[in-house]
Tab-separated table of C-alpha atoms and ligand atoms in Angstrom:
chain	number	residue	atom	x	y	z
D	17	UNK	CA	4.916	43.429	4.795
D	18	UNK	CA	6.043	46.961	3.874
D	19	UNK	CA	9.189	48.656	3.301
D	20	UNK	CA	9.297	49.704	6.990
D	21	UNK	CA	10.115	46.802	9.429
D	22	UNK	CA	6.233	46.346	9.734
D	23	UNK	CA	2.907	48.411	9.663
D	24	UNK	CA	1.541	48.702	13.130
D	25	UNK	CA	-1.836	50.132	14.158
D	26	UNK	CA	-1.750	51.700	17.670
D	27	UNK	CA	-5.292	51.948	19.498
D	28	UNK	CA	-5.587	53.943	22.559
D	29	UNK	CA	-7.883	56.447	23.697
D	30	UNK	CA	-5.731	58.932	25.501
D	31	UNK	CA	-4.439	61.260	22.932
D	32	UNK	CA	-1.132	62.294	24.854
D	33	UNK	CA	-0.211	58.599	25.530
D	34	UNK	CA	-1.263	57.515	22.006
D	35	UNK	CA	0.966	60.329	20.331
D	36	UNK	CA	4.169	59.494	22.738
D	37	UNK	CA	3.725	55.521	21.521
D	38	UNK	CA	3.492	56.771	17.986
D	39	UNK	CA	6.770	58.772	17.963
D	40	UNK	CA	8.242	55.976	19.952
D	41	UNK	CA	7.297	53.166	17.153
D	42	UNK	CA	8.207	55.382	14.323
D	43	UNK	CA	11.747	55.957	15.955
D	44	UNK	CA	12.198	52.384	16.036
D	45	UNK	CA	11.493	51.945	12.272
D	46	UNK	CA	8.032	51.006	12.353
D	47	UNK	CA	5.065	52.461	9.792
D	48	UNK	CA	2.499	53.461	12.197
D	49	UNK	CA	-0.995	54.791	12.438
D	50	UNK	CA	-3.439	55.177	15.277
D	51	UNK	CA	-6.799	55.275	16.499
D	52	UNK	CA	-8.420	57.087	19.324
D	53	UNK	CA	-11.045	54.147	20.203
D	54	UNK	CA	-11.665	50.566	19.298
D	55	UNK	CA	-14.492	51.342	16.850
D	56	UNK	CA	-11.951	53.266	14.807
D	57	UNK	CA	-9.415	51.142	15.222
D	58	UNK	CA	-11.739	48.078	13.551
D	59	UNK	CA	-12.722	50.103	10.813
D	60	UNK	CA	-8.868	51.005	9.903
D	61	UNK	CA	-8.151	47.239	10.436
D	62	UNK	CA	-10.905	46.404	7.934
D	63	UNK	CA	-9.732	48.751	5.497
D	64	UNK	CA	-6.112	48.610	5.631
D	65	UNK	CA	-3.089	46.321	5.791
D	66	UNK	CA	-1.518	45.901	9.079
D	67	UNK	CA	0.998	43.416	10.460
D	68	UNK	CA	0.586	44.070	14.324
D	69	UNK	CA	-2.077	46.150	16.018
D	70	UNK	CA	-1.048	47.230	19.554
D	71	UNK	CA	-4.503	47.858	21.638
D	72	UNK	CA	-5.174	49.552	24.812
D	73	UNK	CA	-7.527	47.080	27.227
D	74	UNK	CA	-9.095	49.714	28.667
D	75	UNK	CA	-11.115	51.728	26.584
D	76	UNK	CA	-14.803	52.990	26.738
D	77	UNK	CA	-17.467	51.870	23.959
D	78	UNK	CA	-15.574	49.047	22.465
D	79	UNK	CA	-12.713	47.804	24.549
D	80	UNK	CA	-9.529	46.050	23.560
D	81	UNK	CA	-10.833	42.373	24.189
D	82	UNK	CA	-13.682	43.131	21.935
D	83	UNK	CA	-11.121	44.456	19.287
D	84	UNK	CA	-9.141	41.553	19.483
D	85	UNK	CA	-12.178	39.312	18.895
D	86	UNK	CA	-13.094	41.081	16.123
D	87	UNK	CA	-9.444	40.981	14.528
D	88	UNK	CA	-8.869	37.792	15.142
D	89	UNK	CA	-12.316	36.693	13.516
D	90	UNK	CA	-11.772	38.741	10.284
D	91	UNK	CA	-7.971	39.150	9.942
D	92	UNK	CA	-6.450	36.098	12.228
D	93	UNK	CA	-2.830	36.974	10.626
D	94	UNK	CA	-2.567	40.195	12.045
D	95	UNK	CA	-1.087	39.923	15.303
D	96	UNK	CA	-2.392	41.824	18.361
D	97	UNK	CA	-0.620	43.101	21.643
D	98	UNK	CA	-2.451	44.582	24.441
D	99	UNK	CA	-1.696	47.240	26.828
D	100	UNK	CA	-2.732	46.957	30.069
D	101	UNK	CA	-2.087	48.279	33.897
D	102	UNK	CA	-1.024	46.004	36.579
D	103	UNK	CA	-4.016	46.289	38.159
D	104	UNK	CA	-5.897	44.740	35.518
D	105	UNK	CA	-3.261	41.883	34.450
D	106	UNK	CA	-6.038	39.482	34.628
D	107	UNK	CA	-7.180	40.991	31.516
D	108	UNK	CA	-4.329	40.648	29.836
D	109	UNK	CA	-4.004	36.909	29.994
D	110	UNK	CA	-7.678	36.779	29.190
D	111	UNK	CA	-6.658	38.467	25.985
D	112	UNK	CA	-3.648	35.994	25.486
D	113	UNK	CA	-6.034	33.147	25.979
D	114	UNK	CA	-8.043	34.221	22.888
D	115	UNK	CA	-5.202	35.029	20.728
D	116	UNK	CA	-3.023	37.970	21.676
D	117	UNK	CA	0.820	37.686	20.688
D	118	UNK	CA	1.881	39.133	24.048
D	119	UNK	CA	0.908	42.217	26.483
D	120	UNK	CA	2.793	45.104	27.678
D	121	UNK	CA	2.273	46.711	31.027
D	122	UNK	CA	1.673	50.449	31.892
D	123	UNK	CA	3.946	52.336	31.792
D	124	UNK	CA	5.761	50.218	29.059
D	125	UNK	CA	9.488	49.830	29.325
D	126	UNK	CA	11.470	50.924	26.027
D	127	UNK	CA	13.402	47.581	25.994
D	128	UNK	CA	11.037	45.317	26.487
D	129	UNK	CA	8.804	46.714	23.905
D	130	UNK	CA	11.893	46.573	21.519
D	131	UNK	CA	12.612	42.807	22.237
D	132	UNK	CA	8.579	41.754	21.991
D	133	UNK	CA	8.367	43.618	18.431
D	134	UNK	CA	11.316	42.106	17.227
D	135	UNK	CA	10.174	38.707	17.915
D	136	UNK	CA	6.678	39.014	16.766
D	137	UNK	CA	7.963	40.584	13.338
D	138	UNK	CA	10.352	37.578	12.948
D	139	UNK	CA	7.084	35.218	13.847
D	140	UNK	CA	5.236	36.946	11.066
D	141	UNK	CA	8.132	36.632	8.390
D	142	UNK	CA	8.367	33.086	9.274
D	143	UNK	CA	4.766	32.306	9.098
D	144	UNK	CA	4.608	34.443	5.294
D	145	UNK	CA	7.500	32.443	4.088
D	146	UNK	CA	5.877	29.179	5.356
D	147	UNK	CA	2.527	30.287	3.542
D	148	UNK	CA	4.289	30.939	0.405
D	149	UNK	CA	6.136	27.838	0.382
D	150	UNK	CA	2.792	25.866	1.040
D	151	UNK	CA	1.504	27.384	-2.012
D	152	UNK	CA	4.594	26.772	-4.263
D	153	UNK	CA	4.299	23.443	-3.117
D	154	UNK	CA	0.475	23.142	-3.923
D	155	UNK	CA	1.423	24.511	-7.105
D	156	UNK	CA	4.407	21.928	-8.022
D	157	UNK	CA	2.225	19.290	-7.042
D	158	UNK	CA	-0.418	20.423	-9.355
D	159	UNK	CA	1.864	21.017	-12.265
D	160	UNK	CA	3.178	17.598	-11.940
D	161	UNK	CA	-0.179	15.955	-11.600
D	162	UNK	CA	-1.227	17.830	-14.843
D	163	UNK	CA	2.311	16.996	-16.341
D	164	UNK	CA	1.326	13.320	-15.649
D	165	UNK	CA	-2.110	13.812	-17.221
D	166	UNK	CA	-0.533	15.272	-20.109
D	167	UNK	CA	1.749	12.591	-20.792
D	168	UNK	CA	-0.557	9.852	-20.207
D	169	UNK	CA	-3.225	11.240	-22.531
D	170	UNK	CA	-0.788	12.105	-25.332
D	171	UNK	CA	0.580	8.680	-25.148
D	172	UNK	CA	-2.806	7.100	-25.363
D	173	UNK	CA	-3.878	9.266	-28.353
D	174	UNK	CA	-0.370	8.762	-30.161
D	175	UNK	CA	-0.635	4.809	-29.789
D	176	UNK	CA	-3.360	4.123	-32.305
D	177	UNK	CA	-2.339	6.487	-35.065
D	178	UNK	CA	1.569	4.901	-34.698
D	179	UNK	CA	0.191	1.367	-34.920
D	180	UNK	CA	-1.901	2.165	-38.003
D	181	UNK	CA	0.939	3.865	-39.845
D	182	UNK	CA	3.517	1.147	-38.687
D	183	UNK	CA	1.148	-1.312	-40.293
D	184	UNK	CA	0.762	0.191	-43.526
D	185	UNK	CA	4.510	1.037	-43.687
D	186	UNK	CA	5.232	-2.783	-43.522
D	187	UNK	CA	2.446	-3.437	-46.087
D	188	UNK	CA	4.192	-0.869	-48.460
D	189	UNK	CA	7.160	-2.424	-47.829
D	190	UNK	CA	5.458	-6.209	-48.476
D	191	UNK	CA	3.800	-4.775	-51.684
D	192	UNK	CA	7.108	-3.435	-53.113
D	193	UNK	CA	8.665	-6.441	-52.970
D	194	UNK	CA	10.920	-6.970	-56.033
D	195	UNK	CA	9.715	-3.727	-57.411
D	196	UNK	CA	11.974	-1.342	-55.496
D	197	UNK	CA	14.585	1.139	-57.125
D	198	UNK	CA	17.246	2.972	-55.234
D	199	UNK	CA	15.178	6.087	-54.178
D	200	UNK	CA	12.122	4.375	-53.035
D	201	UNK	CA	14.308	2.123	-50.953
D	202	UNK	CA	16.049	5.212	-49.178
D	203	UNK	CA	12.619	7.034	-48.515
D	204	UNK	CA	11.210	3.783	-47.111
D	205	UNK	CA	14.287	3.295	-44.863
D	206	UNK	CA	14.203	6.954	-43.671
D	207	UNK	CA	10.326	6.340	-43.195
D	208	UNK	CA	10.654	3.290	-41.138
D	209	UNK	CA	13.505	4.472	-39.217
D	210	UNK	CA	11.545	7.393	-37.925
D	211	UNK	CA	8.664	5.275	-37.032
D	212	UNK	CA	10.887	3.213	-34.881
D	213	UNK	CA	11.778	6.480	-33.026
D	214	UNK	CA	8.464	7.565	-32.585
D	215	UNK	CA	7.858	4.124	-31.292
D	216	UNK	CA	10.547	4.486	-28.755
D	217	UNK	CA	9.507	8.008	-27.568
D	218	UNK	CA	6.134	6.570	-26.830
D	219	UNK	CA	7.361	3.480	-24.952
D	220	UNK	CA	9.421	5.804	-22.987
D	221	UNK	CA	6.737	8.177	-22.194
D	222	UNK	CA	4.541	5.211	-21.485
D	223	UNK	CA	7.258	3.576	-19.123
D	224	UNK	CA	7.791	6.811	-17.394
D	225	UNK	CA	3.985	7.185	-16.208
D	226	UNK	CA	3.404	3.321	-15.752
D	227	UNK	CA	6.872	3.276	-13.456
D	228	UNK	CA	5.939	6.347	-11.738
D	229	UNK	CA	2.425	5.241	-10.807
D	230	UNK	CA	3.664	1.537	-9.878
D	231	UNK	CA	1.903	-0.133	-12.801
D	232	UNK	CA	4.896	-1.078	-14.465
D	233	UNK	CA	5.427	-4.618	-12.917
D	234	UNK	CA	8.658	-6.021	-13.578
D	235	UNK	CA	8.484	-9.566	-15.353
D	236	UNK	CA	11.131	-11.680	-13.724
D	237	UNK	CA	13.202	-14.276	-15.574
D	238	UNK	CA	16.369	-15.816	-15.172
D	239	UNK	CA	19.139	-13.679	-17.531
D	240	UNK	CA	22.514	-14.989	-18.728
D	241	UNK	CA	23.799	-11.269	-18.265
D	242	UNK	CA	26.763	-11.732	-20.571
D	243	UNK	CA	24.900	-13.200	-23.314
D	244	UNK	CA	22.353	-10.094	-23.282
D	245	UNK	CA	25.320	-7.843	-23.162
D	246	UNK	CA	26.851	-9.787	-26.453
D	247	UNK	CA	23.293	-9.403	-28.096
D	248	UNK	CA	23.250	-5.752	-27.391
D	249	UNK	CA	26.792	-5.218	-28.638
D	250	UNK	CA	25.906	-7.041	-31.731
D	251	UNK	CA	22.725	-5.212	-32.338
D	252	UNK	CA	24.166	-1.684	-32.026
D	253	UNK	CA	27.821	-2.625	-33.075
D	254	UNK	CA	26.615	-1.431	-36.795
D	255	UNK	CA	25.391	2.182	-35.881
D	256	UNK	CA	29.043	2.957	-34.198
D	257	UNK	CA	30.712	1.728	-37.158
D	258	UNK	CA	28.596	3.903	-39.381
D	259	UNK	CA	30.049	6.919	-37.343
D	260	UNK	CA	33.537	5.332	-37.096
D	261	UNK	CA	33.429	4.963	-33.541
D	262	UNK	CA	35.604	2.132	-32.112
D	263	UNK	CA	33.384	0.222	-29.677
D	264	UNK	CA	34.707	-2.502	-27.573
D	265	UNK	CA	33.723	-4.876	-25.088
D	266	UNK	CA	35.961	-5.618	-21.970
D	267	UNK	CA	34.894	-8.798	-19.669
D	268	UNK	CA	36.538	-8.999	-16.474
D	269	UNK	CA	34.428	-11.714	-14.784
D	270	UNK	CA	32.718	-14.834	-14.742
D	271	UNK	CA	29.096	-15.215	-16.645
D	272	UNK	CA	26.186	-14.952	-14.109
D	273	UNK	CA	22.321	-15.146	-14.009
D	274	UNK	CA	20.510	-11.958	-13.074
D	275	UNK	CA	17.164	-12.428	-12.095
D	276	UNK	CA	15.361	-9.460	-13.937
D	277	UNK	CA	13.433	-7.887	-16.556
D	278	UNK	CA	15.109	-8.677	-19.814
D	279	UNK	CA	13.227	-6.231	-21.674
D	280	UNK	CA	13.519	-3.306	-19.553
D	281	UNK	CA	17.256	-4.189	-18.511
D	282	UNK	CA	17.805	-4.433	-22.223
D	283	UNK	CA	16.089	-1.238	-22.997
D	284	UNK	CA	18.256	0.547	-20.069
D	285	UNK	CA	21.645	-0.708	-21.020
D	286	UNK	CA	20.947	0.061	-25.160
D	287	UNK	CA	19.860	3.900	-23.660
D	288	UNK	CA	23.530	3.943	-22.106
D	289	UNK	CA	25.137	2.996	-25.491
D	290	UNK	CA	22.982	4.946	-27.471
D	291	UNK	CA	23.676	8.139	-25.242
D	292	UNK	CA	27.487	7.218	-25.511
D	293	UNK	CA	27.263	7.017	-29.187
D	294	UNK	CA	25.273	10.547	-29.598
D	295	UNK	CA	27.443	12.148	-27.384
D	296	UNK	CA	30.899	10.901	-29.049
D	297	UNK	CA	32.178	12.729	-32.086
D	298	UNK	CA	33.413	10.542	-34.961
D	299	UNK	CA	36.583	8.932	-34.485
D	300	UNK	CA	35.917	8.448	-30.882
D	301	UNK	CA	35.772	5.521	-28.714
D	302	UNK	CA	33.581	3.807	-26.381
D	303	UNK	CA	34.071	0.734	-24.256
D	304	UNK	CA	31.732	-1.307	-22.726
D	305	UNK	CA	33.418	-2.959	-19.404
D	306	UNK	CA	31.936	-5.892	-17.279
D	307	UNK	CA	32.872	-7.142	-14.228
D	308	UNK	CA	31.800	-8.788	-11.125
D	309	UNK	CA	32.258	-8.380	-7.562
D	310	UNK	CA	31.913	-11.787	-5.702
D	311	UNK	CA	32.251	-10.460	-2.514
D	312	UNK	CA	28.645	-8.593	-2.728
D	313	UNK	CA	27.336	-10.524	-5.561
D	314	UNK	CA	26.727	-7.719	-7.979
D	315	UNK	CA	27.976	-6.988	-11.802
D	316	UNK	CA	29.428	-3.627	-12.428
D	317	UNK	CA	28.789	-2.591	-16.287
D	318	UNK	CA	30.567	0.517	-17.049
D	319	UNK	CA	29.903	2.269	-20.623
D	320	UNK	CA	32.776	4.734	-21.114
D	321	UNK	CA	32.724	7.350	-23.782
D	322	UNK	CA	35.205	9.694	-25.202
D	323	UNK	CA	32.787	12.294	-25.785
D	324	UNK	CA	31.710	15.800	-24.795
D	325	UNK	CA	31.065	15.196	-21.193
D	326	UNK	CA	28.839	16.498	-18.719
D	327	UNK	CA	29.580	19.617	-16.595
D	328	UNK	CA	29.521	18.844	-12.626
D	329	UNK	CA	26.927	20.894	-11.893
D	330	UNK	CA	24.259	18.984	-14.239
D	331	UNK	CA	25.440	15.337	-13.201
D	332	UNK	CA	22.610	14.833	-10.985
D	333	UNK	CA	20.031	16.744	-13.228
D	334	UNK	CA	20.651	14.427	-16.205
D	335	UNK	CA	18.564	11.925	-14.446
D	336	UNK	CA	15.487	14.056	-14.105
D	337	UNK	CA	12.606	13.670	-16.301
D	338	UNK	CA	13.101	15.729	-19.623
D	339	UNK	CA	16.504	17.206	-18.712
D	340	UNK	CA	18.895	17.672	-21.362
D	341	UNK	CA	22.013	19.284	-20.939
D	342	UNK	CA	21.809	20.837	-24.518
D	343	UNK	CA	19.184	23.050	-25.837
D	344	UNK	CA	16.527	20.691	-27.133
D	345	UNK	CA	15.588	23.101	-30.024
D	346	UNK	CA	19.257	22.506	-31.471
D	347	UNK	CA	18.928	18.536	-31.442
D	348	UNK	CA	19.593	16.685	-34.608
D	349	UNK	CA	16.542	14.229	-34.907
D	350	UNK	CA	18.619	11.011	-35.379
D	351	UNK	CA	19.195	8.870	-32.225
D	352	UNK	CA	22.299	7.852	-33.483
D	353	UNK	CA	23.913	10.871	-35.213
D	354	UNK	CA	26.453	13.039	-33.544
D	355	UNK	CA	24.114	15.008	-30.593
D	356	UNK	CA	21.391	13.586	-31.952
D	357	UNK	CA	17.890	13.952	-30.482
D	358	UNK	CA	15.637	12.479	-27.497
D	359	UNK	CA	13.306	13.472	-24.887
D	360	UNK	CA	15.398	13.611	-21.659
D	361	UNK	CA	13.497	10.294	-20.023
D	362	UNK	CA	16.277	7.510	-21.319
D	363	UNK	CA	18.496	7.986	-18.181
D	364	UNK	CA	15.452	8.572	-16.160
D	365	UNK	CA	13.945	5.376	-17.014
D	366	UNK	CA	17.261	3.419	-16.725
D	367	UNK	CA	18.168	4.477	-13.348
D	368	UNK	CA	14.554	3.906	-12.237
D	369	UNK	CA	14.820	0.358	-14.021
D	370	UNK	CA	18.250	-0.565	-12.212
D	371	UNK	CA	16.948	0.559	-8.986
D	372	UNK	CA	13.930	-1.149	-9.377
D	373	UNK	CA	16.301	-4.294	-9.593
D	374	UNK	CA	18.134	-3.289	-6.080
D	375	UNK	CA	20.704	-1.975	-8.220
D	376	UNK	CA	21.795	1.750	-9.039
D	377	UNK	CA	23.258	3.962	-11.869
D	378	UNK	CA	25.947	6.467	-11.422
D	379	UNK	CA	27.717	8.817	-13.465
D	380	UNK	CA	31.286	10.315	-13.790
D	381	UNK	CA	32.325	12.642	-16.282
D	382	UNK	CA	34.835	15.443	-17.248
D	383	UNK	CA	34.058	18.074	-19.788
D	384	UNK	CA	35.251	17.456	-23.231
D	385	UNK	CA	37.016	14.449	-21.930
D	386	UNK	CA	34.035	12.134	-21.437
D	387	UNK	CA	31.538	10.187	-19.404
D	388	UNK	CA	31.351	6.829	-17.837
D	389	UNK	CA	27.684	5.543	-16.683
D	390	UNK	CA	28.404	2.757	-13.991
D	391	UNK	CA	25.325	0.424	-13.843
D	392	UNK	CA	25.177	-1.757	-10.221
D	393	UNK	CA	23.147	-5.013	-10.466
D	394	UNK	CA	22.978	-7.954	-8.143
D	395	UNK	CA	23.336	-11.493	-9.607
D	396	UNK	CA	21.750	-14.526	-8.540
D	397	UNK	CA	24.711	-16.932	-8.968
D	398	UNK	CA	27.930	-17.495	-11.275
D	399	UNK	CA	27.228	-19.615	-14.432
D	400	UNK	CA	29.507	-22.930	-14.231
D	401	UNK	CA	31.421	-23.355	-17.553
D	402	UNK	CA	29.335	-26.453	-18.751
D	403	UNK	CA	26.096	-24.599	-18.279
G	24	ADP	P1	17.693	11.729	-24.088
G	24	ADP	O1	17.173	10.829	-24.658
G	24	ADP	O2	17.486	13.334	-24.612
G	24	ADP	O3	19.531	11.804	-24.526
G	24	ADP	P2	18.749	11.182	-21.776
G	24	ADP	O4	17.905	11.027	-20.306
G	24	ADP	O5	19.136	10.118	-22.118
G	24	ADP	O6	17.895	11.930	-22.654
G	24	ADP	O7	19.672	12.013	-21.171
G	24	ADP	C1	19.447	13.224	-20.296
G	24	ADP	C2	20.704	14.119	-21.056
G	24	ADP	O8	21.763	13.918	-20.441
G	24	ADP	C3	21.316	14.264	-22.405
G	24	ADP	O9	20.504	14.871	-23.399
G	24	ADP	C4	22.786	14.721	-22.552
G	24	ADP	O10	22.540	16.253	-22.348
G	24	ADP	C5	23.136	14.280	-21.501
G	24	ADP	N1	23.792	12.831	-21.518
G	24	ADP	C6	23.681	11.749	-21.116
G	24	ADP	N2	24.444	10.835	-21.284
G	24	ADP	C7	25.334	11.521	-22.187
G	24	ADP	C8	26.926	11.057	-22.118
G	24	ADP	N3	26.908	9.822	-22.468
G	24	ADP	N4	27.543	12.204	-22.752
G	24	ADP	C9	27.492	13.582	-22.360
G	24	ADP	N5	25.942	13.925	-22.213
G	24	ADP	C10	25.266	13.009	-21.760
């Protein structure tokens, strides 16, 4: 629509009447053009952009019904209002049946015209907004499909070279057994660590697309959950010690059996601990707290850090794929250093995995104070002491 409220074309064969309509609609704030007969009116509609056409029904040559038909055929989005005398009201009704927005009866009533036009403009606006939204939605769907396709292809193309590189790295390690010096050892260590990070990225990308399209079937087994946490704790402790971060385990409940996919649950818990490590500065603290709510047979696993925290308005966004609060360009590459790198998929996957086990993943955080990630999981049964 133009700067004015809307663009109107008046088609009316009587000159005086046409001019008076034009003055009146201009006075109401519309941008107005006019035509003295149906044929000229249709030409103007073809060559210009109008929002509303107001046409007399009773005209020689081409009458208002014909004008309406042509407009609805070629530019159906233009609203047409017809003007008729009381004597020919049945024509107005006919016009409504073939798509006219409304009709005015002669002599036209100013207040009525004002109200009908305002309603008509509202409906045009709503329709345009609706179309814009539909267009945006289509674009978003297309972009999403493109993103999935890109990830699937990249993932597929990365797997083979990574497998080959990994194999050769292991082979070099094997050949050098007994002949290594410090520098070589360091170089090989860095190469293997970087390779492990690459493998994680590829696995995350794979998991994301497969979970999203429902292919990532979970392999359910009975898991001694406390034992699982102790294993992850032992595996990760070294990375925390290296950065002088105090890692503590706090068990507040009995051991339980969880039915779930052990690899995926392990990956999710590691992800939470790795984030706590990455986003906590040297000499900070991280606590893993395990408790059991017997009333609703669920486990609460809290990973509590004393790190940088997450601004309140970003706390929902961090679960979105590829979202990172910090500028990804400034990331360090290591996954264990302070503010270390990632691709913003860890939490998306972890949340999806806990939810697919009928659980949940929540966050509580305060900037510069720290974050607590709370995983909730249902358990099968409590393990008795002698098991
Ligand atoms: P990434 O692998 O990039 O860390 P995640 O999905 O695991 O991706 O996390 C997304 C973002 O959420 C992180 O980049 C970080 O900005 C924020 N975040 C996650 N965990 C924490 C935490 N414990 N403390 C502060 N920020 C965090």
